[in-house]
XYZ file of C-alpha atoms in Angstrom:
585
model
C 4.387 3.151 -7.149
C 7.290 1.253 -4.966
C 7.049 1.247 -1.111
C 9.830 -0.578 0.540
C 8.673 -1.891 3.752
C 11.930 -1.795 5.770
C 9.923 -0.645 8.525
C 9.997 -2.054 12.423
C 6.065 -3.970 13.985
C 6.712 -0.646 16.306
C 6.799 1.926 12.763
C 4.169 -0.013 11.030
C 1.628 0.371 13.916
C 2.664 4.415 14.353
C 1.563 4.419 10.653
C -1.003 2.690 10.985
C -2.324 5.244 14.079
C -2.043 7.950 11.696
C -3.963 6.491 8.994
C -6.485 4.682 11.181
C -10.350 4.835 11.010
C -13.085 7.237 9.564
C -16.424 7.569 9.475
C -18.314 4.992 6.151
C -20.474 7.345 3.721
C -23.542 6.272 5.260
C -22.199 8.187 8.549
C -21.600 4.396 10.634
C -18.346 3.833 11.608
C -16.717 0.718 11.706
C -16.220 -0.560 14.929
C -15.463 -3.733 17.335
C -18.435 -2.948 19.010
C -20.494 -4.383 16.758
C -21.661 -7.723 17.427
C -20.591 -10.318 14.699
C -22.222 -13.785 16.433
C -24.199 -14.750 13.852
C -21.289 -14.510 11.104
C -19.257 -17.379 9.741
C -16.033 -17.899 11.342
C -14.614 -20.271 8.684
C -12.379 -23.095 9.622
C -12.563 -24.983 12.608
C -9.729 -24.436 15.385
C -9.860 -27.981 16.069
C -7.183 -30.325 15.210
C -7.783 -32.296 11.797
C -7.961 -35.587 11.562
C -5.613 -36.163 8.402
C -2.630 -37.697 7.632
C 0.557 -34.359 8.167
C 1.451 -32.980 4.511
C 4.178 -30.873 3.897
C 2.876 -28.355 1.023
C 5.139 -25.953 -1.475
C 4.383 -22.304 -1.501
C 5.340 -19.768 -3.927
C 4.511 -16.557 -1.950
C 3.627 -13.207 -3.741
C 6.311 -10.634 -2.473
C 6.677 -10.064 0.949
C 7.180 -7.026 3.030
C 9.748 -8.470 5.555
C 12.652 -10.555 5.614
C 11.789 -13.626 6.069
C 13.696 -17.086 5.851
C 12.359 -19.284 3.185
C 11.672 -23.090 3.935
C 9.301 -24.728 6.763
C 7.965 -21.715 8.626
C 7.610 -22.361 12.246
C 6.207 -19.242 13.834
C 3.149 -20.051 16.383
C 1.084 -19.077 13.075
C 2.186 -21.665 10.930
C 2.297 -23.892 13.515
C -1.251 -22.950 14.271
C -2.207 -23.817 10.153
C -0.446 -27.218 10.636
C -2.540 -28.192 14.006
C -5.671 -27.308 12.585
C -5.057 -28.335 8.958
C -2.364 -31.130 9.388
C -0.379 -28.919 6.636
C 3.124 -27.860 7.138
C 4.326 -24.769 4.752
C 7.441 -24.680 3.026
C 7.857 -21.369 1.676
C 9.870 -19.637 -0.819
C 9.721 -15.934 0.901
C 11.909 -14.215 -1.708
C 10.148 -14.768 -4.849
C 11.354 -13.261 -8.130
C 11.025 -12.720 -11.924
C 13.834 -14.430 -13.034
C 13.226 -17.352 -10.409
C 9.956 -17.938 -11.814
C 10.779 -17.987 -14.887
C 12.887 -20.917 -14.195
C 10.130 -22.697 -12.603
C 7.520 -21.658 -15.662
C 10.686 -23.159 -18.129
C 11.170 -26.751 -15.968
C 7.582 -27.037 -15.063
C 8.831 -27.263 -11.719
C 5.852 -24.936 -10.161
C 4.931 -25.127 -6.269
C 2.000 -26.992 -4.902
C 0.120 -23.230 -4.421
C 1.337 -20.384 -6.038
C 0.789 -16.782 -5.367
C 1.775 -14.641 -8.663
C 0.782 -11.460 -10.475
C -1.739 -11.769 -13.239
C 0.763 -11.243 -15.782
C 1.849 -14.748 -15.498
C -1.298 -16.632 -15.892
C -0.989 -16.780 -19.869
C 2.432 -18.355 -19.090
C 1.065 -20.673 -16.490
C -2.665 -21.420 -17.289
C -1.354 -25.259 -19.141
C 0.482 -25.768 -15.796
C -2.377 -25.424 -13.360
C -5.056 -27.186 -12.203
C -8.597 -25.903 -12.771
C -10.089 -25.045 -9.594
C -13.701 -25.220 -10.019
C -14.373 -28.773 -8.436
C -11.725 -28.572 -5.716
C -13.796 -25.019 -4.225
C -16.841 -26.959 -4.674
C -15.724 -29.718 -2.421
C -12.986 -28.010 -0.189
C -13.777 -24.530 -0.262
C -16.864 -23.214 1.436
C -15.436 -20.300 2.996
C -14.411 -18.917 -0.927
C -17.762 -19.397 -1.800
C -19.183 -17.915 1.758
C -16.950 -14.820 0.679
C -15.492 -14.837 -2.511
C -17.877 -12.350 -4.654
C -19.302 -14.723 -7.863
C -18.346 -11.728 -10.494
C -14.524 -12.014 -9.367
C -14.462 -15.693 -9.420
C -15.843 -15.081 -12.763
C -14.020 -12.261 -14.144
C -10.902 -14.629 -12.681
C -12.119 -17.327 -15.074
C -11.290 -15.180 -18.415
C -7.441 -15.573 -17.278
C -7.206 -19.281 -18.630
C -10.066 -19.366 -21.152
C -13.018 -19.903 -19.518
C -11.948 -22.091 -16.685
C -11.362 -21.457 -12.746
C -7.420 -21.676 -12.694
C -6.810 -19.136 -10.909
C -8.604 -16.754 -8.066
C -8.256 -13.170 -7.166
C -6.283 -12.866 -3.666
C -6.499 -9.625 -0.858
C -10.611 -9.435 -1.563
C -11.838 -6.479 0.148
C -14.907 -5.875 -0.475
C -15.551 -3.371 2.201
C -12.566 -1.264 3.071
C -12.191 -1.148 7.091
C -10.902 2.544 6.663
C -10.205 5.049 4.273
C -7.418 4.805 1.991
C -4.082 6.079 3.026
C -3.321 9.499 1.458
C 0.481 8.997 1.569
C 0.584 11.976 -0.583
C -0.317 14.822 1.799
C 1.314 17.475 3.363
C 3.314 16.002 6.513
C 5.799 18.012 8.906
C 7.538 18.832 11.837
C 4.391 19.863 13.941
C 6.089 21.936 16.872
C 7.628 24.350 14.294
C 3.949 24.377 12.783
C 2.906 25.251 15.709
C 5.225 27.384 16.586
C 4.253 29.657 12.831
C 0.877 30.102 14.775
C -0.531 27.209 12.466
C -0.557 28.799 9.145
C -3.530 27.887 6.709
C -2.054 25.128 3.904
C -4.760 25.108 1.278
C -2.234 24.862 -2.058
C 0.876 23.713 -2.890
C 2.605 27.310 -2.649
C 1.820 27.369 0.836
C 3.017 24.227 1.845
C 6.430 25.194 0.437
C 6.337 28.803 2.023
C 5.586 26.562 5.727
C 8.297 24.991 4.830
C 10.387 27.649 3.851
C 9.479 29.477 7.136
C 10.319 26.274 9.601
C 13.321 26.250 7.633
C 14.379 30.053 8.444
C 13.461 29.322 12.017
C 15.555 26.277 12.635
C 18.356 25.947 9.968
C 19.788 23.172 12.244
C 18.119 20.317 13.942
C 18.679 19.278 17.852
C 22.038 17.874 16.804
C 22.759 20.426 15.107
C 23.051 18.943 11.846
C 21.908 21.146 8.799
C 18.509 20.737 8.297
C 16.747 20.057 4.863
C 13.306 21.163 3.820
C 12.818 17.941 1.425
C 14.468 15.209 0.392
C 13.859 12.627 -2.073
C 16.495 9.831 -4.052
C 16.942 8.359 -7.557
C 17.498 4.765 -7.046
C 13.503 4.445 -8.142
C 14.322 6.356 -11.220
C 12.383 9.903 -11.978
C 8.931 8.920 -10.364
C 10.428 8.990 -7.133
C 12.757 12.031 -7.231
C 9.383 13.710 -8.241
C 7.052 11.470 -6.253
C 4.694 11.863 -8.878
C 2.127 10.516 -6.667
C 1.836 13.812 -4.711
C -0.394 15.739 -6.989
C -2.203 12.791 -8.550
C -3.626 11.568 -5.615
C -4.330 15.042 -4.569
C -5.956 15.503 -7.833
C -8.082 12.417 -7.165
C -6.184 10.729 -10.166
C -4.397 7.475 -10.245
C -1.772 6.395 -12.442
C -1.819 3.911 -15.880
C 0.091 2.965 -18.174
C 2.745 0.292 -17.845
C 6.185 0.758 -16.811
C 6.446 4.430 -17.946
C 3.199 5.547 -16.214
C 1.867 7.347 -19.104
C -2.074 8.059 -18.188
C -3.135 9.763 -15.420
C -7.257 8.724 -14.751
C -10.154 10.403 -12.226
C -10.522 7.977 -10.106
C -14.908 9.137 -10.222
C -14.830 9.725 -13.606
C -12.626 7.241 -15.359
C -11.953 10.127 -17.400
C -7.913 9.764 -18.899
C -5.002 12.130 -20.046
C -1.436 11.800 -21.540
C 0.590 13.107 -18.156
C 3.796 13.846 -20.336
C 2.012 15.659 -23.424
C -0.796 17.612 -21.246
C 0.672 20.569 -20.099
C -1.362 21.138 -16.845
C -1.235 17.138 -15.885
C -0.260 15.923 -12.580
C 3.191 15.046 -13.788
C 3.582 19.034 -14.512
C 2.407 20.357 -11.347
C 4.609 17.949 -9.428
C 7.767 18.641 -11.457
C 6.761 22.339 -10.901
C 5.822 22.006 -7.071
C 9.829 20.750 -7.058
C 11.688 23.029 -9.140
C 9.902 26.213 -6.801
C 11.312 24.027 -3.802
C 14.690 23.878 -5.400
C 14.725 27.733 -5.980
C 13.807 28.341 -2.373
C 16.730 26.542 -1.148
C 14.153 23.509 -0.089
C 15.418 20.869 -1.567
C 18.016 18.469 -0.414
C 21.320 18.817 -3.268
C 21.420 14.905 -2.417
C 18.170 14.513 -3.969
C 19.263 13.503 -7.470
C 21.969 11.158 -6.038
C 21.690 9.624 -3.267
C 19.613 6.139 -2.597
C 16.175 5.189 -0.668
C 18.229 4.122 1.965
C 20.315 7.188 1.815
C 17.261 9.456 2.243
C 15.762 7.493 4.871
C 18.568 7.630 7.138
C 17.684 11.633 6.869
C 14.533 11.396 7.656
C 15.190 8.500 10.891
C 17.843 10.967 12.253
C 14.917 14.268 12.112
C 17.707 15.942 9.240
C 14.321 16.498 6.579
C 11.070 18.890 7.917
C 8.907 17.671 5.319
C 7.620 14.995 3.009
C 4.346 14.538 0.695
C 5.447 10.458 1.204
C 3.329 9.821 4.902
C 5.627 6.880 5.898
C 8.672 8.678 5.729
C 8.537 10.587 8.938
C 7.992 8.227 11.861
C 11.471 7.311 11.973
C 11.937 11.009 13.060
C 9.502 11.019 15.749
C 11.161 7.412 17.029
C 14.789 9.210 16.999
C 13.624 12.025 19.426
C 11.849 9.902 22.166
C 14.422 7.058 21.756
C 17.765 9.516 21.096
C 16.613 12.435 23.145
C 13.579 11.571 25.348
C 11.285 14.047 23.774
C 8.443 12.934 23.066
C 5.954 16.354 22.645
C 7.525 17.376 19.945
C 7.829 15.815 16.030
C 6.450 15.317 12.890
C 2.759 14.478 12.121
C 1.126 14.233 8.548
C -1.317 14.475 7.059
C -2.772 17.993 7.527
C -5.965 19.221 6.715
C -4.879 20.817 2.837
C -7.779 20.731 0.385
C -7.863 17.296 -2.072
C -9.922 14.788 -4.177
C -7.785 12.029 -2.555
C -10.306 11.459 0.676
C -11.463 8.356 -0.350
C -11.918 4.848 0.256
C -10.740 2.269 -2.286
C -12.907 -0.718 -2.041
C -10.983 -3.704 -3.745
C -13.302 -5.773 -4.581
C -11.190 -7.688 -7.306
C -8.184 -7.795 -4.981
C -4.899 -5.869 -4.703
C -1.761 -6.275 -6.264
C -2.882 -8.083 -9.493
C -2.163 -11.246 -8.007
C -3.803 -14.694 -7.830
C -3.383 -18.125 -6.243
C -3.421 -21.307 -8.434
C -2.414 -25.081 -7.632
C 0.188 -26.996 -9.857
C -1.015 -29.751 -11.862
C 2.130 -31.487 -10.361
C 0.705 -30.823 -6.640
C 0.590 -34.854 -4.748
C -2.160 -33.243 -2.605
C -4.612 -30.623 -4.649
C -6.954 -31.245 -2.099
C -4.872 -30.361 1.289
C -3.807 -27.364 -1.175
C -7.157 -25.780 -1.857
C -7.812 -26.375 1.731
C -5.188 -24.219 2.571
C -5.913 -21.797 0.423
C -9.631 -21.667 1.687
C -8.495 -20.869 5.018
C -7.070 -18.010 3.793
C -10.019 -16.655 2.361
C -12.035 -17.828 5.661
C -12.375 -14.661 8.637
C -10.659 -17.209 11.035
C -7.600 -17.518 8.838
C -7.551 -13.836 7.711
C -8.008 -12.718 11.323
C -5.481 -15.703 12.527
C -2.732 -14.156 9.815
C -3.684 -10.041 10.649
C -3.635 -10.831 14.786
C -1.991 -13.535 15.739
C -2.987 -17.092 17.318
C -6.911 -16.851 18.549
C -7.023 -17.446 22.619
C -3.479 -16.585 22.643
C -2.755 -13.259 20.986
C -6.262 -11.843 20.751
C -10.380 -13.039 22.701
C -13.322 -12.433 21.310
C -15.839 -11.641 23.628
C -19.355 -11.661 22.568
C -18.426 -10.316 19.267
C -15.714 -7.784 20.504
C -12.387 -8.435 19.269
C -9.426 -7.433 21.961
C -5.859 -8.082 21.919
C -3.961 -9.598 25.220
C -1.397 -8.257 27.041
C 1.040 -11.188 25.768
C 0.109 -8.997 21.658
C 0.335 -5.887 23.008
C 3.897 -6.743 24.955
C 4.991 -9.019 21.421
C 4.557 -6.729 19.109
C 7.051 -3.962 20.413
C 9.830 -6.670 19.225
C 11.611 -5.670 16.231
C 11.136 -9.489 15.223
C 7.779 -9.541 15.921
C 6.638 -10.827 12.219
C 9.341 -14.024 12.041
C 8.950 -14.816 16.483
C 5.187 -14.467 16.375
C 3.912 -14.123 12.678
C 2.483 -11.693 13.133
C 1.445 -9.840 9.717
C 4.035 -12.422 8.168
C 2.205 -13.805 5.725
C -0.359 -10.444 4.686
C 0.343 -10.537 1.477
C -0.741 -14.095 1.339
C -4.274 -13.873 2.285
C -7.534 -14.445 0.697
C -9.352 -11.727 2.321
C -7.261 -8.706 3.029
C -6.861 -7.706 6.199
C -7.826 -3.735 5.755
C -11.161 -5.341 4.848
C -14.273 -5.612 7.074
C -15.514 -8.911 8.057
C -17.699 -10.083 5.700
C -21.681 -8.547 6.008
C -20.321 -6.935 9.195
C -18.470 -3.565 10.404
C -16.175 -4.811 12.097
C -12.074 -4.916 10.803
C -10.239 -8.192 10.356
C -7.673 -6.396 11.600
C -8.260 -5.724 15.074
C -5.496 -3.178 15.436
C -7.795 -0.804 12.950
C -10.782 -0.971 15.711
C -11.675 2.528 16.455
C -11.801 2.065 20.106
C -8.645 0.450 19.884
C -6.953 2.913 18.138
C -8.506 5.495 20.700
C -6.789 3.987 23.218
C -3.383 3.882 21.706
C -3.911 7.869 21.432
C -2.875 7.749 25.728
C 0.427 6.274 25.102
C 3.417 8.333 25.578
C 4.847 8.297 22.086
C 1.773 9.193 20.914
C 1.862 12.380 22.393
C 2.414 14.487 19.133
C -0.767 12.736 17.725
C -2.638 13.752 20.996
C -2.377 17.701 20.537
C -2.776 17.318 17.342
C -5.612 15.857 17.698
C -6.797 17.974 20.269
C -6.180 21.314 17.620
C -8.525 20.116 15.500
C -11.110 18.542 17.762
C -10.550 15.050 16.636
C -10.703 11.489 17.955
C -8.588 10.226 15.527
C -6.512 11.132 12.821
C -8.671 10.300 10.107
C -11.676 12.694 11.170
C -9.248 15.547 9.894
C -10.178 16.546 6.847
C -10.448 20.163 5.421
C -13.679 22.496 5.884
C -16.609 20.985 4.065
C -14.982 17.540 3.258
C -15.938 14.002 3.750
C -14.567 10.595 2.785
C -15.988 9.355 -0.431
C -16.281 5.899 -2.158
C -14.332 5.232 -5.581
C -14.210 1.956 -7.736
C -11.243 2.911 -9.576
C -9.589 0.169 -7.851
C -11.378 -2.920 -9.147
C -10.300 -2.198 -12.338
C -7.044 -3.429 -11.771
C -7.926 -7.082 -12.379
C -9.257 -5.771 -15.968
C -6.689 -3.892 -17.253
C -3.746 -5.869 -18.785
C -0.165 -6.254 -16.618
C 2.117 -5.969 -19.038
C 2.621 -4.424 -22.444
C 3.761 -5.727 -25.581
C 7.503 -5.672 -26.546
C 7.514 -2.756 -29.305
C 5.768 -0.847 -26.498
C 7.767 -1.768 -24.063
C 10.762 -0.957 -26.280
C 9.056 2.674 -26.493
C 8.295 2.939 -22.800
C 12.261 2.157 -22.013
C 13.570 4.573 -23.839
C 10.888 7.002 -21.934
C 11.911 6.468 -19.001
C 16.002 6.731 -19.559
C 15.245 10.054 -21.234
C 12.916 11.082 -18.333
C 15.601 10.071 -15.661
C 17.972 12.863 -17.107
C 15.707 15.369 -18.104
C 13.425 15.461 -14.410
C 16.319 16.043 -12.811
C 17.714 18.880 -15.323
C 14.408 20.502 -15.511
C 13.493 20.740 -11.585
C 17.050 22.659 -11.562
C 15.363 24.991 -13.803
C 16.997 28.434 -12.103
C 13.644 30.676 -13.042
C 10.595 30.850 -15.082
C 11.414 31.648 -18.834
C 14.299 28.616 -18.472
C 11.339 26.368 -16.934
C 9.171 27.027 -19.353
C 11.682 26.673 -22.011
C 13.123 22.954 -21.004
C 9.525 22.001 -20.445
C 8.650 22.931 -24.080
C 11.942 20.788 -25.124
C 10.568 18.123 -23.247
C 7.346 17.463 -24.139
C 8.533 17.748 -28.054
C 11.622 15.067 -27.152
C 8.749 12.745 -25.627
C 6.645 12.890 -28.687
C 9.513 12.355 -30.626
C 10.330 9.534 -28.479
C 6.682 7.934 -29.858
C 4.995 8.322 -26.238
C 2.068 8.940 -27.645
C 2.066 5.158 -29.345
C 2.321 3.869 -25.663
C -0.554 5.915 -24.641
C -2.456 4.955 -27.634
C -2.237 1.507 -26.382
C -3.244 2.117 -22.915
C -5.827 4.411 -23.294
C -7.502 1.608 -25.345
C -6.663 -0.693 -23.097
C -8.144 0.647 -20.254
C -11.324 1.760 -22.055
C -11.791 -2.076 -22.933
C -10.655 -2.594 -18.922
C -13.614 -0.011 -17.893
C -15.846 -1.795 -20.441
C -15.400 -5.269 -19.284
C -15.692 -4.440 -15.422
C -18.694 -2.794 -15.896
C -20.220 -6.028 -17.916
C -19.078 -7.950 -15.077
C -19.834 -5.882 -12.570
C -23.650 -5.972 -13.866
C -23.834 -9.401 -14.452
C -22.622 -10.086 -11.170
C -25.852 -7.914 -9.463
C-alpha cells in the first residue's frame, strides 16, 4: 500500500486527532498520567566528552522534503551536543542510488535499508554483536532478544543488522484508513442514516449527492474519487474491504494473497471469487452505475485527486487521510468551521485492531559499513535511537525546550504548541523529521509503561485539542455518539482487539525471484486495463461476464505460480515466527 505524505505538521496532527487513543484489551488506557520515574530514560542529556565526528547516514525513506547533507535543526543539533556526532544525511534515498553504493562499496557509516538488501550487503557490514555489547545498553534495555535474533538469520548467523521502528506495545489502535469517511453536516442533515454494509454507504452517498449536487463554490460535486498513477490497487483501493474484512495483503508486487490477520488463514484474491479484491471492484462498479464516481478516476494523478478533495469537490472516501484538506479549505477559505468531513464512522468490521510490531515496521534495518572510521560513535548513535530519550527527543522535539516532564507527566510548551502550526515545522524544528529513523517507533508505548513516546497521542492531550475551534466537527461528532475521543467509536458490541499479523513481516521474504517477478509484471499491466474496464461494467450479466474473462485471463497469465510461491512462503514465514517467537519466551 503507498501513502504519500505531502501533508502539512497542521494535517498530520488533524489525522492524528481522528485516529488518536482507545481503550488496551485489558480495559487500561494508555495515558500520561501514569507515572514512569522508575523507567530508563536512555542517554544522558549531558554534553559528551569526545572528540566532534561527522557521521554518514543513509536514511530509510522519508515522509517530508528534506535537504540532504549536515542537518542543523535544534534536533540534530541536540544529537551533536549530547553525542559530539554531527549527521550528514542523504534524505532522498533510492533503489537505483543504492545500488550504486552496493556496486562501489561506497556504503554510509549507518545505513537504514529494507530487508531485501541485506543478502546484497551482509559482506559489506560490520557485525554488530560486540559494538551493542559495549555501546549499546539502551538496545539491549529494549530491543526484544527474539528480534535481535530472528535479525541474526539475515547474514548467516551473525548480528549485522537490527530490526528498526520496535513497537512492542502499540500506544493506540491501528489506523483503519479504510472506513467509511464523509461530509458529516449532510450526514447529519439525512437524520444520520444507519451504515452497516457497503450498499449503504454508497446509497449515503448517493443521497448527500442528490441533496447538494454542487459544493459552496459551486463547483460540481463528486461522490468519490480515486487516480491511476498507483496503478489498479489504488483506483480500487483494494485496501477498503481487506481491512474491513480483517485481512491484510501478501504477495509481492502484484499483491496476490489476501490473509486473516487472527487466523493466518490465506486465499488467491484474483482466482477466489468472493475475495476482497472482488467485493472492492464490485463496491466500485455499483458506485459508477449510481453516478458516484468521479469520470477522472481512471485518469487523472494522486495529486490530481487530492486537489479535489483540499478544495471540498469529493463527499466521500474509504482512504481516512484524504479528507482533512477539505475541512482546512472551509475554515481557512470560508470561515466555517461547524461544518465538514469526519471519518471513520461506526460501520461494522474485523479491522478494530491494534497491530503490535514487535519485529519493526517497514522491513527495514540499520547496519554500520565495514568502511565506517568511527563504528563506535556509529552504534552510539544508533543506540540513542532505540533509547526513550532519543525516541521521545525525535517524536517531540528538544526536552526542556519543546516538551517538561513533570513527575512522570509528559506536556508540551507553549513554544511546541505555537511551532508546530508552521508549515516548516519538520526542517525549522525537527520535529517528526527523522521518524522513520528511529529505533523505537514513536506510536509505541514507553517501554514496561503506558505511557506514548509520542506525547501528542496522550489521551488527555488529545482531549484537550477536542476545544479548539477547528476541531469543532470532531466535537459534535463526538458528542452524537457519546465519545471522548474518536477512537471510542466503534459499532454496537465491538471492541479493539490484538493481532500479530504484523510481526510477520520480518519473516516473510521482500522480494521475489525473477521468473516470478516476470509473472507478477505481466499481472499487473493486464490488471491496470482490465480494473478499469470491468468497474465500467454498465449492469449485472456484463459484470459478471468480464469478471469470468478475467479470472480465466489471470490464470492464463500463470498467477497461480506466483501464489504458489507465496503461499509457501508465508507458511514457512508463519512457521519460523512462531519458532522464534517461542524460543524467545
Amino acid at each position: 500500500m503507498k501513502m504519500r505524505l505531502k501533508r502539512t505538521m497542521a494535517i498530520v496532527l488533524m489525522a492524528g486527532i481522528a485516529v488518536g487513543l482507545a481503550a488496551c484489551s485489558d480495559g487500561t488506557k494508555p495515558s500520561e498520567q501514569t507515572p514512569v520515574s522508575g523507567t530508563k530514560e536512555g542517554t544522558s542529556t549531558e554534553p559528551a566528552d569526545k572528540k566532534p565526528v561527522t557521521l554518514t547516514f543513509w536514511s530509510a525513506t522519508m515522509g517530508y522534503n528534506v535537504p540532504g547533507g549536515i542537518q542543523d535543526d535544534p534536533v540534530a543539533k541536540q544529537i551533536e551536543k549530547e553525542l559530539g556526532i554531527k549527521i550528514d544525511m542523504e534524505t532522498k534515498p533510492s533503489d537505483e542510488k543504492l545500488a550504486a553504493l552496493l556496486a562501489t562499496n561506497d556504503l554510509k557509516d549507518i545505513m537504514v535499508v529494507e530487508k531485501k538488501f541485506a543478502p546484497q550487503m551482509k559482506d559489506l557490514v560490520l557485525d554488530l554483536e560486540p559494538l551493542i555489547e559495549q555501546y549499546g545498553p539502551d538496545i539491549k534495555e529494549n530491543m526484544p532478544p527474539e528480534v535481535l535474533e530472528a535479525d541474526k538469520k539475515l547474514a548467516d548467523g551473525e548480528q549485522k543488522f537490527i530490526s528498526g521502528l520496535i513497537m512492542e506495545e502499540a500506544a493506540s489502535p491501528e489506523p483503519l484508513w479504510a472506513g467509511v469517511y464523509l461530509r458529516w453536516d449532510y450526514y447529519k442533515e439525512l437524520g444520520y442514516p444507519a451504515i452497516n454494509t457497503p450498499d449503504d454507504y454508497l446509497q449515503v452517498v448517493a443521497d448527500m449527492l442528490k441533496k447538494h449536487p454542487v459544493n459552496e463554490d459551486g463547483k460540481k460535486y463528486y461522490g468519490f474519487s480515486t487516480w491511476l498513477d498507483w496503478g489498479y490497487s489504488n483506483i480500487t483501493h483494494i485496501w477498503g474491504p481487506f481491512r474491513q474484512g480483517g485481512t491484510n495483503l501478501y504477495g509481492g508486487s502484484a499483491n496476490v494473497m489476501q490473509m486473516d490477520v487472527k487466523s493466518f488463514e490465506t486465499t488467491n484474491i484474483y482466482t477466489n471469487e468472493n475475495s476482497g479484491f472482488w467485493e472492492d471492484v464490485a463496491f466500485w462498479n455499483k458506485a459508477n452505475r449510481m453516478g458516484l464516481l468521479d469520470p477522472d478516476s481512471f485518469t487523472q494523478k494522486y495529486d490530481q485527486a487530492t486537489q479535489k478533495y483540499n478544495t471540498g469537490q469529493v463527499l466521500a472516501t474509504y482512504t481516512g487521510w484524504m479528507i482533512w484538506g477539505g475541512n482546512t479549505y472551509l475554515q481557512q477559505s470560508k470561515d466555517i468551521y461547524d461544518q465538514g468531513w469526519f471519518g471513520p464512522l461506526p460501520m461494522p468490521s474485523k479491522g478494530y485492531n491494534y497491530f503490535n510490531k514487535k519485529y519493526g515496521q517497514n522491513n527495514q534495518v540499520f547496519a554500520i559499513s565495514k568502511n565506517a572510521k568511527h563504528p563506535e560513535r556509529a552504534m552510539e548513535l544508533i543506540n540513542w535511537l532505540y533509547s526513550v530519550h532519543g525516541s521521545m527527543t525525535v517524536a517531540n522535539g528538544v526536552e526542556g525546550v519543546d516538551w517538561v516532564n513533570e513527575d512522570g507527566r509528559y506536556k508540551y510548551t507553549e513554544a511546541h504548541e505555537k511551532n508546530k502550526l508552521d508549515p516548516e515545522a519538520v526542517n525549522k524544528y525537527g520535529y517528526y523529521k527523522y521518524l522513520n529513523n528511529l529505533g523505537l517507533s514513536k506510536d509505541a508505548l514507553i517501554p514496561g509503561t503506558q505511557v506514548p513516546i509520542d506525547i501528542s497521542k496522550g489521551r488527555e492531550y488529545m482531549k484537550a485539542q477536542m476545544e479548539k475551534p477547528e476541531n469543532a466537527i470532531v466535537k459534535e461528532v463526538l458528542n452524537h455518539y457519546g465519545a471522548e475521543l474518536p477512537e471510542d467509536i466503534l459499532p454496537p458490541g465491538q471492541t479493539y482487539t490484538h493481532s500479530e499479523a504484523f510481526e510477520l513481516a520480518g519473516f516473510i521474504p521482500a522480494s521475489e525471484p525473477d521468473e516470478i517477478k516476470l509473472i507478477a509484471d505481466k499481472l499487473n499491466n493486464y490488471l491496470n486495463q482490465a480494473v478499469p474496464k470491468i468497474i465500467l461494467s454498465e449492469d449485472d450479466a456484463s459484470f459478471a461476464a468480464e469478471k469470468a474473462k478475467m479470472i480465466q485471463e489471470i490464470k492464463n497469465l500463470g498467477e497461480e505460480k506466483v501464489f504458489a510461491f507465496w503461499d509457501a512462503a508465508v507458511a514457512k514465514g508463519i512457521a519460523d515466527w512462531k519458532a522464534t517467537a517461542t524460543k524467545g519466551k
